[in-house]
Amino acid sequence: MPDARRPGEVSSGHAKVLSGADRATDTRDLFHRTSAHLRRLLPFDSAVWAATDPETGLVTAPMVVENLGSGEGCAAYWESELLEENVLPFRDLARAAVPAAGLRAATGDLPARSARFRRLLGSQGVDDELRAVLRVGERPWGVVSLFRMRGGPPFGPAETALLAGLSGPLASRVRRFARPSASGGGPGGPDAPAPGLVLFDPAGEPMSINEEARQYLAQLPEGPSIPSQLGLRLPIWVVAAALQARAIARGRDRAGGARVRIRTADGRWLTCHASCLSGPAGQPGPVALVIEPAAAGDRAVLVAEAYGLTPRELEITQLITRGLPTAEIASALFISPHTVRDHIKAVFGKAEVSTRGELVARLFAEHYRPG
């Protein structure tokens, strides 16, 4: 397949993909529509699309797996991604000047340099992988991997550029779907259970769970999962957080990143965070994974980012929720009242409100409004 497109063709291709994306009703629908339109411009045999937590980059709901069976290989894929030496890990692409790259192009047509290819992709008949991070600024809101099976050409520069050009626009649309919903019920209200706990042994096998964790897991949307000896399947997003804790314990990633926020089926947010415990004589112990309703500050930051607020705008918004008038906000932040008013005007525009009360309700109260 020739890998040459005129600038006008690329622009037209972007427009077609984004036109379909704009008709999406939620993030899962966005992934399905985008994949279908993109396949006509950039042929591929299978794909994985996933939302990510914008603070940690870990995968979260939803995840769409196309033409890869039931997703039974997802756990091994993310284990390799987080625990092994790989070419083009998503964490590097998230910071790269160009947020998309092809495996064969990056390895000089020697994909076996990547543990992911040696362990998984090659044996599954994959010939090349084109992956990208969907990001706004430095915040990753999603990831995508496109696969070509043996017999197809490797992904070329123009195809990589086409996908890279969609990174920001698609991330903005994923971010928009992270805004609060008006649904009620489920975890996070006054009757929410205590924190849930899942223990994984040092090899990563789930070995213990409390009833509260079972209740939280039952609230999560459908997606790839792995079987366990606990009598239930564990969603890949939960498993990935536990894998990240092991990666941190091994010094493969920065501390503090084994944490992901997951949206429940009824639109609320849970926080899932994991840490590696120590065993006898300092040996690696089990991984403790805690699931609980997202704290007020946690969901406030996420929702503020979903509306595109800057760090300064978020600071001012948080002071507004404490009831501080403009003069006191200016004093607290060492800026002029005029600057505060400018920031508030910008916040009102982004959140589509006209008063402070409406702003607080939109960013904080609506997210946990009773049914």
mmCIF file of C-alpha atoms in Angstrom:
data_model
loop_
_atom_site.group_PDB
_atom_site.id
_atom_site.type_symbol
_atom_site.label_atom_id
_atom_site.label_comp_id
_atom_site.label_asym_id
_atom_site.label_seq_id
_atom_site.Cartn_x
_atom_site.Cartn_y
_atom_site.Cartn_z
ATOM 1 C CA MET A 1 0.000 0.000 0.000
ATOM 2 C CA PRO A 2 1.583 3.336 -0.970
ATOM 3 C CA ASP A 3 2.270 5.567 1.994
ATOM 4 C CA ALA A 4 1.914 8.992 0.417
ATOM 5 C CA ARG A 5 -0.893 11.446 0.950
ATOM 6 C CA ARG A 6 -1.246 15.067 -0.061
ATOM 7 C CA PRO A 7 -1.783 17.550 2.800
ATOM 8 C CA GLY A 8 -5.322 18.112 1.585
ATOM 9 C CA GLU A 9 -6.065 14.381 1.741
ATOM 10 C CA VAL A 10 -4.761 14.149 5.300
ATOM 11 C CA SER A 11 -6.833 17.164 6.327
ATOM 12 C CA SER A 12 -9.906 15.676 4.690
ATOM 13 C CA GLY A 13 -9.248 12.361 6.432
ATOM 14 C CA HIS A 14 -9.019 14.061 9.816
ATOM 15 C CA ALA A 15 -12.265 15.889 9.132
ATOM 16 C CA LYS A 16 -14.089 12.642 8.293
ATOM 17 C CA VAL A 17 -12.823 10.880 11.419
ATOM 18 C CA LEU A 18 -13.680 13.802 13.684
ATOM 19 C CA SER A 19 -17.097 14.266 12.101
ATOM 20 C CA GLY A 20 -17.942 10.727 13.149
ATOM 21 C CA ALA A 21 -16.427 11.290 16.582
ATOM 22 C CA ASP A 22 -18.629 14.330 17.117
ATOM 23 C CA ARG A 23 -21.726 12.150 16.826
ATOM 24 C CA ALA A 24 -20.593 9.860 19.642
ATOM 25 C CA THR A 25 -22.749 9.614 22.753
ATOM 26 C CA ASP A 26 -19.997 8.479 25.131
ATOM 27 C CA THR A 27 -16.340 7.445 25.110
ATOM 28 C CA ARG A 28 -17.020 3.841 24.087
ATOM 29 C CA ASP A 29 -19.114 5.029 21.150
ATOM 30 C CA LEU A 30 -16.372 7.516 20.293
ATOM 31 C CA PHE A 31 -13.812 4.703 20.073
ATOM 32 C CA HIS A 32 -16.090 2.543 17.908
ATOM 33 C CA ARG A 33 -16.912 5.376 15.501
ATOM 34 C CA THR A 34 -13.331 6.602 15.273
ATOM 35 C CA SER A 35 -11.992 3.115 14.626
ATOM 36 C CA ALA A 36 -14.510 2.471 11.842
ATOM 37 C CA HIS A 37 -13.729 5.742 10.040
ATOM 38 C CA LEU A 38 -9.978 5.479 10.575
ATOM 39 C CA ARG A 39 -9.842 1.944 9.144
ATOM 40 C CA ARG A 40 -10.935 3.326 5.758
ATOM 41 C CA LEU A 41 -8.015 5.763 5.709
ATOM 42 C CA LEU A 42 -5.398 3.703 7.501
ATOM 43 C CA PRO A 43 -6.155 -0.021 7.082
ATOM 44 C CA PHE A 44 -5.514 -2.274 10.082
ATOM 45 C CA ASP A 45 -6.638 -5.750 11.127
ATOM 46 C CA SER A 46 -7.289 -5.276 14.842
ATOM 47 C CA ALA A 47 -7.168 -2.579 17.469
ATOM 48 C CA VAL A 48 -7.291 -1.706 21.157
ATOM 49 C CA TRP A 49 -8.691 1.632 22.316
ATOM 50 C CA ALA A 50 -8.652 2.638 25.986
ATOM 51 C CA ALA A 51 -9.324 5.691 28.088
ATOM 52 C CA THR A 52 -6.598 6.609 30.565
ATOM 53 C CA ASP A 53 -6.402 8.446 33.854
ATOM 54 C CA PRO A 54 -4.954 11.837 32.860
ATOM 55 C CA GLU A 55 -2.762 12.033 35.972
ATOM 56 C CA THR A 56 -1.126 8.597 35.891
ATOM 57 C CA GLY A 57 -1.650 7.433 32.314
ATOM 58 C CA LEU A 58 -2.992 4.064 33.494
ATOM 59 C CA VAL A 59 -5.784 2.532 31.433
ATOM 60 C CA THR A 60 -9.321 2.944 32.703
ATOM 61 C CA ALA A 61 -12.856 2.372 31.454
ATOM 62 C CA PRO A 62 -13.888 2.104 28.743
ATOM 63 C CA MET A 63 -11.686 -0.179 26.673
ATOM 64 C CA VAL A 64 -12.642 -1.392 23.193
ATOM 65 C CA VAL A 65 -10.905 -4.484 21.778
ATOM 66 C CA GLU A 66 -11.505 -5.230 18.085
ATOM 67 C CA ASN A 67 -10.736 -8.512 16.286
ATOM 68 C CA LEU A 68 -8.580 -9.870 19.101
ATOM 69 C CA GLY A 69 -10.958 -12.491 20.451
ATOM 70 C CA SER A 70 -12.588 -11.717 23.774
ATOM 71 C CA GLY A 71 -9.595 -9.779 25.041
ATOM 72 C CA GLU A 72 -8.112 -12.754 26.859
ATOM 73 C CA GLY A 73 -4.598 -11.547 26.037
ATOM 74 C CA CYS A 74 -5.098 -8.089 27.560
ATOM 75 C CA ALA A 75 -3.572 -8.968 30.936
ATOM 76 C CA ALA A 76 -0.381 -10.299 29.341
ATOM 77 C CA TYR A 77 -0.225 -7.254 27.055
ATOM 78 C CA TRP A 78 -0.378 -4.788 29.934
ATOM 79 C CA GLU A 79 1.935 -6.904 32.092
ATOM 80 C CA SER A 80 4.530 -6.646 29.342
ATOM 81 C CA GLU A 81 3.811 -2.937 28.932
ATOM 82 C CA LEU A 82 4.394 -2.151 32.599
ATOM 83 C CA LEU A 83 6.941 -4.727 33.759
ATOM 84 C CA GLU A 84 9.221 -5.450 30.780
ATOM 85 C CA GLU A 85 11.717 -3.536 28.676
ATOM 86 C CA ASN A 86 9.788 -2.483 25.611
ATOM 87 C CA VAL A 87 10.124 -0.272 22.579
ATOM 88 C CA LEU A 88 7.676 2.662 22.513
ATOM 89 C CA PRO A 89 6.024 2.305 25.942
ATOM 90 C CA PHE A 90 2.997 4.533 26.252
ATOM 91 C CA ARG A 91 4.605 6.490 29.100
ATOM 92 C CA ASP A 92 7.359 7.600 26.681
ATOM 93 C CA LEU A 93 4.947 8.394 23.858
ATOM 94 C CA ALA A 94 2.952 10.568 26.264
ATOM 95 C CA ARG A 95 5.985 12.848 26.569
ATOM 96 C CA ALA A 96 7.320 12.541 23.020
ATOM 97 C CA ALA A 97 7.217 15.395 20.525
ATOM 98 C CA VAL A 98 5.109 13.164 18.251
ATOM 99 C CA PRO A 99 2.620 11.056 20.254
ATOM 100 C CA ALA A 100 2.426 8.189 17.706
ATOM 101 C CA ALA A 101 4.930 5.677 16.336
ATOM 102 C CA GLY A 102 5.123 2.342 14.546
ATOM 103 C CA LEU A 103 6.981 -0.626 16.019
ATOM 104 C CA ARG A 104 8.804 -1.653 12.839
ATOM 105 C CA ALA A 105 9.813 1.900 12.045
ATOM 106 C CA ALA A 106 11.107 2.445 15.596
ATOM 107 C CA THR A 107 13.169 -0.769 15.610
ATOM 108 C CA GLY A 108 14.667 -0.510 12.138
ATOM 109 C CA ASP A 109 12.427 -3.352 10.952
ATOM 110 C CA LEU A 110 13.575 -5.550 13.867
ATOM 111 C CA PRO A 111 10.415 -5.726 16.029
ATOM 112 C CA ALA A 112 11.826 -8.592 18.123
ATOM 113 C CA ARG A 113 13.867 -5.929 19.938
ATOM 114 C CA SER A 114 10.636 -5.319 21.858
ATOM 115 C CA ALA A 115 9.662 -7.774 24.609
ATOM 116 C CA ARG A 116 6.027 -7.144 23.724
ATOM 117 C CA PHE A 117 6.615 -8.507 20.225
ATOM 118 C CA ARG A 118 8.767 -11.449 21.335
ATOM 119 C CA ARG A 119 6.382 -12.546 24.045
ATOM 120 C CA LEU A 120 2.979 -11.810 22.534
ATOM 121 C CA LEU A 121 2.535 -10.088 19.198
ATOM 122 C CA GLY A 122 4.782 -12.255 17.054
ATOM 123 C CA SER A 123 3.172 -15.515 18.165
ATOM 124 C CA GLN A 124 -0.283 -14.018 17.513
ATOM 125 C CA GLY A 125 0.583 -13.307 13.888
ATOM 126 C CA VAL A 126 1.003 -9.541 14.321
ATOM 127 C CA ASP A 127 3.479 -8.018 11.884
ATOM 128 C CA ASP A 128 3.404 -4.385 13.019
ATOM 129 C CA GLU A 129 1.819 -2.178 15.668
ATOM 130 C CA LEU A 130 1.059 1.528 15.370
ATOM 131 C CA ARG A 131 0.309 3.067 18.743
ATOM 132 C CA ALA A 132 -0.532 6.545 19.946
ATOM 133 C CA VAL A 133 -1.351 8.466 23.093
ATOM 134 C CA LEU A 134 -4.381 10.749 22.901
ATOM 135 C CA ARG A 135 -3.308 13.798 24.855
ATOM 136 C CA VAL A 136 -4.201 17.404 25.581
ATOM 137 C CA GLY A 137 -1.045 19.254 26.517
ATOM 138 C CA GLU A 138 0.806 16.894 28.862
ATOM 139 C CA ARG A 139 -2.316 15.028 29.958
ATOM 140 C CA PRO A 140 -3.011 11.603 28.394
ATOM 141 C CA TRP A 141 -6.746 10.872 28.018
ATOM 142 C CA GLY A 142 -6.496 7.693 25.973
ATOM 143 C CA VAL A 143 -4.263 5.238 24.136
ATOM 144 C CA VAL A 144 -4.697 3.262 20.931
ATOM 145 C CA SER A 145 -2.867 0.359 19.319
ATOM 146 C CA LEU A 146 -3.528 -0.619 15.705
ATOM 147 C CA PHE A 147 -2.244 -3.977 14.460
ATOM 148 C CA ARG A 148 -1.438 -5.373 11.022
ATOM 149 C CA MET A 149 -1.136 -9.106 10.664
ATOM 150 C CA ARG A 150 1.478 -10.931 8.588
ATOM 151 C CA GLY A 151 1.246 -10.261 4.897
ATOM 152 C CA GLY A 152 0.447 -6.576 5.311
ATOM 153 C CA PRO A 153 2.918 -3.707 4.861
ATOM 154 C CA PRO A 154 4.407 -1.948 7.883
ATOM 155 C CA PHE A 155 2.858 1.332 8.966
ATOM 156 C CA GLY A 156 4.532 4.200 7.143
ATOM 157 C CA PRO A 157 5.423 7.807 8.047
ATOM 158 C CA ALA A 158 2.290 9.318 6.497
ATOM 159 C CA GLU A 159 0.058 6.899 8.392
ATOM 160 C CA THR A 160 1.873 7.658 11.632
ATOM 161 C CA ALA A 161 1.479 11.383 10.979
ATOM 162 C CA LEU A 162 -2.224 10.899 10.277
ATOM 163 C CA LEU A 163 -2.790 9.166 13.628
ATOM 164 C CA ALA A 164 -0.579 11.664 15.485
ATOM 165 C CA GLY A 165 -2.636 14.509 14.075
ATOM 166 C CA LEU A 166 -5.757 13.007 15.632
ATOM 167 C CA SER A 167 -4.211 12.762 19.106
ATOM 168 C CA GLY A 168 -5.230 16.186 20.420
ATOM 169 C CA PRO A 169 -8.674 16.409 18.813
ATOM 170 C CA LEU A 170 -9.683 12.927 19.979
ATOM 171 C CA ALA A 171 -8.270 13.539 23.466
ATOM 172 C CA SER A 172 -10.364 16.704 23.741
ATOM 173 C CA ARG A 173 -13.476 14.697 22.946
ATOM 174 C CA VAL A 174 -12.594 11.950 25.459
ATOM 175 C CA ARG A 175 -11.979 14.661 28.052
ATOM 176 C CA ARG A 176 -15.397 16.150 27.372
ATOM 177 C CA PHE A 177 -17.052 12.844 28.263
ATOM 178 C CA ALA A 178 -15.373 12.930 31.694
ATOM 179 C CA ARG A 179 -17.657 15.781 32.726
ATOM 180 C CA PRO A 180 -20.225 15.127 35.467
ATOM 181 C CA SER A 181 -23.391 13.226 34.721
ATOM 182 C CA ALA A 182 -26.737 13.793 36.369
ATOM 183 C CA SER A 183 -27.234 10.124 37.221
ATOM 184 C CA GLY A 184 -27.644 8.997 40.801
ATOM 185 C CA GLY A 185 -27.364 5.869 42.858
ATOM 186 C CA GLY A 186 -24.398 3.556 43.124
ATOM 187 C CA PRO A 187 -21.226 4.097 45.155
ATOM 188 C CA GLY A 188 -20.307 7.481 46.509
ATOM 189 C CA GLY A 189 -23.523 8.302 48.335
ATOM 190 C CA PRO A 190 -24.213 8.046 52.065
ATOM 191 C CA ASP A 191 -24.787 4.285 51.802
ATOM 192 C CA ALA A 192 -21.538 3.543 49.995
ATOM 193 C CA PRO A 193 -19.673 0.529 51.401
ATOM 194 C CA ALA A 194 -16.352 0.814 53.201
ATOM 195 C CA PRO A 195 -13.184 0.632 51.085
ATOM 196 C CA GLY A 196 -12.788 -2.553 49.099
ATOM 197 C CA LEU A 197 -9.570 -4.572 49.321
ATOM 198 C CA VAL A 198 -8.026 -7.061 46.901
ATOM 199 C CA LEU A 199 -4.725 -8.792 47.677
ATOM 200 C CA PHE A 200 -2.439 -10.103 44.922
ATOM 201 C CA ASP A 201 0.417 -12.496 45.661
ATOM 202 C CA PRO A 202 3.995 -11.508 44.623
ATOM 203 C CA ALA A 203 3.467 -13.250 41.269
ATOM 204 C CA GLY A 204 0.415 -11.101 40.562
ATOM 205 C CA GLU A 205 -2.313 -13.679 41.229
ATOM 206 C CA PRO A 206 -5.366 -12.377 43.134
ATOM 207 C CA MET A 207 -5.580 -14.325 46.385
ATOM 208 C CA SER A 208 -8.034 -12.516 48.662
ATOM 209 C CA ILE A 209 -10.926 -10.049 48.444
ATOM 210 C CA ASN A 210 -13.429 -8.499 50.839
ATOM 211 C CA GLU A 211 -17.146 -8.149 50.242
ATOM 212 C CA GLU A 212 -16.890 -4.382 49.771
ATOM 213 C CA ALA A 213 -14.541 -4.857 46.829
ATOM 214 C CA ARG A 214 -17.002 -7.264 45.250
ATOM 215 C CA GLN A 215 -19.714 -4.607 45.528
ATOM 216 C CA TYR A 216 -17.543 -1.963 43.880
ATOM 217 C CA LEU A 217 -16.427 -4.297 41.094
ATOM 218 C CA ALA A 218 -20.062 -5.095 40.342
ATOM 219 C CA GLN A 219 -20.600 -1.385 39.591
ATOM 220 C CA LEU A 220 -17.938 -1.220 36.886
ATOM 221 C CA PRO A 221 -18.838 -1.236 33.184
ATOM 222 C CA GLU A 222 -18.179 -4.197 30.934
ATOM 223 C CA GLY A 223 -14.716 -4.630 29.507
ATOM 224 C CA PRO A 224 -11.763 -7.005 29.222
ATOM 225 C CA SER A 225 -11.179 -9.000 32.395
ATOM 226 C CA ILE A 226 -9.229 -11.968 33.700
ATOM 227 C CA PRO A 227 -10.545 -15.027 35.577
ATOM 228 C CA SER A 228 -9.449 -15.561 39.162
ATOM 229 C CA GLN A 229 -9.673 -18.146 41.912
ATOM 230 C CA LEU A 230 -11.829 -15.680 43.858
ATOM 231 C CA GLY A 231 -14.952 -16.653 41.952
ATOM 232 C CA LEU A 232 -15.114 -13.495 39.819
ATOM 233 C CA ARG A 233 -13.365 -11.871 36.904
ATOM 234 C CA LEU A 234 -11.168 -8.844 37.581
ATOM 235 C CA PRO A 235 -11.376 -5.902 35.139
ATOM 236 C CA ILE A 236 -8.165 -5.142 33.306
ATOM 237 C CA TRP A 237 -8.123 -1.605 34.775
ATOM 238 C CA VAL A 238 -7.884 -3.023 38.300
ATOM 239 C CA VAL A 239 -5.235 -5.539 37.255
ATOM 240 C CA ALA A 240 -3.186 -2.776 35.591
ATOM 241 C CA ALA A 241 -3.096 -0.756 38.814
ATOM 242 C CA ALA A 242 -1.714 -3.799 40.660
ATOM 243 C CA LEU A 243 0.857 -4.330 37.897
ATOM 244 C CA GLN A 244 1.919 -0.693 38.172
ATOM 245 C CA ALA A 245 2.491 -1.136 41.917
ATOM 246 C CA ARG A 246 4.872 -3.997 41.128
ATOM 247 C CA ALA A 247 6.594 -1.856 38.499
ATOM 248 C CA ILE A 248 7.153 0.905 41.046
ATOM 249 C CA ALA A 249 8.491 -1.575 43.612
ATOM 250 C CA ARG A 250 10.996 -2.792 41.019
ATOM 251 C CA GLY A 251 12.129 0.745 40.293
ATOM 252 C CA ARG A 252 10.716 0.670 36.764
ATOM 253 C CA ASP A 253 8.510 3.713 37.231
ATOM 254 C CA ARG A 254 8.122 6.723 39.452
ATOM 255 C CA ALA A 255 6.433 6.280 42.805
ATOM 256 C CA GLY A 256 2.864 7.462 43.268
ATOM 257 C CA GLY A 257 1.583 6.260 39.939
ATOM 258 C CA ALA A 258 -0.261 3.055 40.875
ATOM 259 C CA ARG A 259 -3.562 4.866 40.965
ATOM 260 C CA VAL A 260 -6.446 5.109 38.552
ATOM 261 C CA ARG A 261 -9.927 6.594 38.619
ATOM 262 C CA ILE A 262 -12.617 4.437 37.048
ATOM 263 C CA ARG A 263 -16.093 5.584 36.107
ATOM 264 C CA THR A 264 -18.896 3.279 37.167
ATOM 265 C CA ALA A 265 -21.753 2.193 34.947
ATOM 266 C CA ASP A 266 -23.972 4.945 36.414
ATOM 267 C CA GLY A 267 -21.440 7.743 35.949
ATOM 268 C CA ARG A 268 -19.760 8.013 39.341
ATOM 269 C CA TRP A 269 -16.020 7.811 39.959
ATOM 270 C CA LEU A 270 -14.085 5.281 42.001
ATOM 271 C CA THR A 271 -10.410 5.534 42.894
ATOM 272 C CA CYS A 272 -8.341 2.374 42.683
ATOM 273 C CA HIS A 273 -4.867 2.583 44.233
ATOM 274 C CA ALA A 274 -2.323 -0.147 44.854
ATOM 275 C CA SER A 275 0.955 -0.588 46.723
ATOM 276 C CA CYS A 276 3.487 -3.384 47.059
ATOM 277 C CA LEU A 277 3.905 -4.681 50.604
ATOM 278 C CA SER A 278 7.135 -6.052 52.054
ATOM 279 C CA GLY A 279 7.544 -9.711 52.949
ATOM 280 C CA PRO A 280 9.957 -11.399 55.397
ATOM 281 C CA ALA A 281 13.563 -10.178 55.226
ATOM 282 C CA GLY A 282 12.535 -7.399 52.872
ATOM 283 C CA GLN A 283 11.400 -9.765 50.137
ATOM 284 C CA PRO A 284 8.598 -8.582 47.828
ATOM 285 C CA GLY A 285 5.257 -9.230 49.450
ATOM 286 C CA PRO A 286 1.683 -9.088 48.201
ATOM 287 C CA VAL A 287 0.128 -6.125 46.443
ATOM 288 C CA ALA A 288 -2.715 -4.453 48.318
ATOM 289 C CA LEU A 289 -5.275 -2.794 46.071
ATOM 290 C CA VAL A 290 -7.917 -0.504 47.561
ATOM 291 C CA ILE A 291 -11.118 0.531 45.773
ATOM 292 C CA GLU A 292 -13.248 3.365 47.161
ATOM 293 C CA PRO A 293 -15.340 6.346 46.057
ATOM 294 C CA ALA A 294 -13.170 9.120 44.661
ATOM 295 C CA ALA A 295 -12.514 11.761 47.309
ATOM 296 C CA ALA A 296 -13.880 15.273 46.786
ATOM 297 C CA GLY A 297 -10.489 16.707 45.857
ATOM 298 C CA ASP A 298 -9.745 13.789 43.577
ATOM 299 C CA ARG A 299 -12.884 14.112 41.521
ATOM 300 C CA ALA A 300 -12.720 17.921 41.613
ATOM 301 C CA VAL A 301 -9.352 17.885 39.841
ATOM 302 C CA LEU A 302 -10.592 15.345 37.290
ATOM 303 C CA VAL A 303 -13.811 17.203 36.564
ATOM 304 C CA ALA A 304 -11.971 20.529 36.361
ATOM 305 C CA GLU A 305 -9.616 19.035 33.802
ATOM 306 C CA ALA A 306 -12.595 17.689 31.900
ATOM 307 C CA TYR A 307 -13.759 21.284 31.491
ATOM 308 C CA GLY A 308 -10.257 22.352 30.453
ATOM 309 C CA LEU A 309 -9.514 24.519 33.498
ATOM 310 C CA THR A 310 -5.912 25.618 33.945
ATOM 311 C CA PRO A 311 -4.129 24.979 37.285
ATOM 312 C CA ARG A 312 -4.704 28.621 38.283
ATOM 313 C CA GLU A 313 -8.365 28.449 37.322
ATOM 314 C CA LEU A 314 -8.726 25.288 39.409
ATOM 315 C CA GLU A 315 -7.095 27.041 42.385
ATOM 316 C CA ILE A 316 -9.567 29.904 42.128
ATOM 317 C CA THR A 317 -12.477 27.517 41.692
ATOM 318 C CA GLN A 318 -11.504 25.611 44.828
ATOM 319 C CA LEU A 319 -11.372 28.885 46.784
ATOM 320 C CA ILE A 320 -14.798 29.811 45.409
ATOM 321 C CA THR A 321 -16.187 26.539 46.776
ATOM 322 C CA ARG A 322 -14.908 27.598 50.221
ATOM 323 C CA GLY A 323 -17.026 30.745 49.945
ATOM 324 C CA LEU A 324 -14.160 33.244 49.610
ATOM 325 C CA PRO A 325 -15.015 36.583 47.962
ATOM 326 C CA THR A 326 -12.905 37.998 45.149
ATOM 327 C CA ALA A 327 -10.749 40.184 47.406
ATOM 328 C CA GLU A 328 -9.806 37.293 49.691
ATOM 329 C CA ILE A 329 -9.022 35.035 46.712
ATOM 330 C CA ALA A 330 -6.739 37.755 45.345
ATOM 331 C CA SER A 331 -4.988 38.058 48.712
ATOM 332 C CA ALA A 332 -4.572 34.301 49.080
ATOM 333 C CA LEU A 333 -3.035 33.940 45.613
ATOM 334 C CA PHE A 334 -1.075 37.234 45.628
ATOM 335 C CA ILE A 335 -2.761 38.498 42.484
ATOM 336 C CA SER A 336 -5.019 41.484 41.805
ATOM 337 C CA PRO A 337 -8.816 41.329 42.149
ATOM 338 C CA HIS A 338 -9.026 42.274 38.464
ATOM 339 C CA THR A 339 -6.987 39.180 37.551
ATOM 340 C CA VAL A 340 -9.234 37.037 39.745
ATOM 341 C CA ARG A 341 -12.322 38.367 37.974
ATOM 342 C CA ASP A 342 -10.745 37.584 34.595
ATOM 343 C CA HIS A 343 -10.053 34.020 35.708
ATOM 344 C CA ILE A 344 -13.585 33.618 37.064
ATOM 345 C CA LYS A 345 -15.017 34.849 33.773
ATOM 346 C CA ALA A 346 -12.912 32.267 31.927
ATOM 347 C CA VAL A 347 -14.029 29.505 34.312
ATOM 348 C CA PHE A 348 -17.691 30.448 33.864
ATOM 349 C CA GLY A 349 -17.269 30.252 30.098
ATOM 350 C CA LYS A 350 -15.624 26.829 30.165
ATOM 351 C CA ALA A 351 -18.115 25.362 32.643
ATOM 352 C CA GLU A 352 -21.055 27.045 30.864
ATOM 353 C CA VAL A 353 -22.418 28.717 34.004
ATOM 354 C CA SER A 354 -23.126 32.310 34.974
ATOM 355 C CA THR A 355 -22.931 32.326 38.796
ATOM 356 C CA ARG A 356 -20.690 30.964 41.526
ATOM 357 C CA GLY A 357 -23.473 28.777 42.830
ATOM 358 C CA GLU A 358 -23.963 27.186 39.426
ATOM 359 C CA LEU A 359 -20.222 26.607 39.173
ATOM 360 C CA VAL A 360 -20.037 24.774 42.507
ATOM 361 C CA ALA A 361 -23.033 22.645 41.565
ATOM 362 C CA ARG A 362 -21.569 21.755 38.186
ATOM 363 C CA LEU A 363 -18.057 20.869 39.260
ATOM 364 C CA PHE A 364 -18.737 19.349 42.650
ATOM 365 C CA ALA A 365 -22.348 18.807 43.660
ATOM 366 C CA GLU A 366 -23.801 17.501 40.380
ATOM 367 C CA HIS A 367 -21.267 14.731 40.267
ATOM 368 C CA TYR A 368 -22.730 13.139 43.377
ATOM 369 C CA ARG A 369 -26.293 14.327 43.165
ATOM 370 C CA PRO A 370 -28.768 11.886 44.720
ATOM 371 C CA GLY A 371 -31.137 10.089 42.363
#
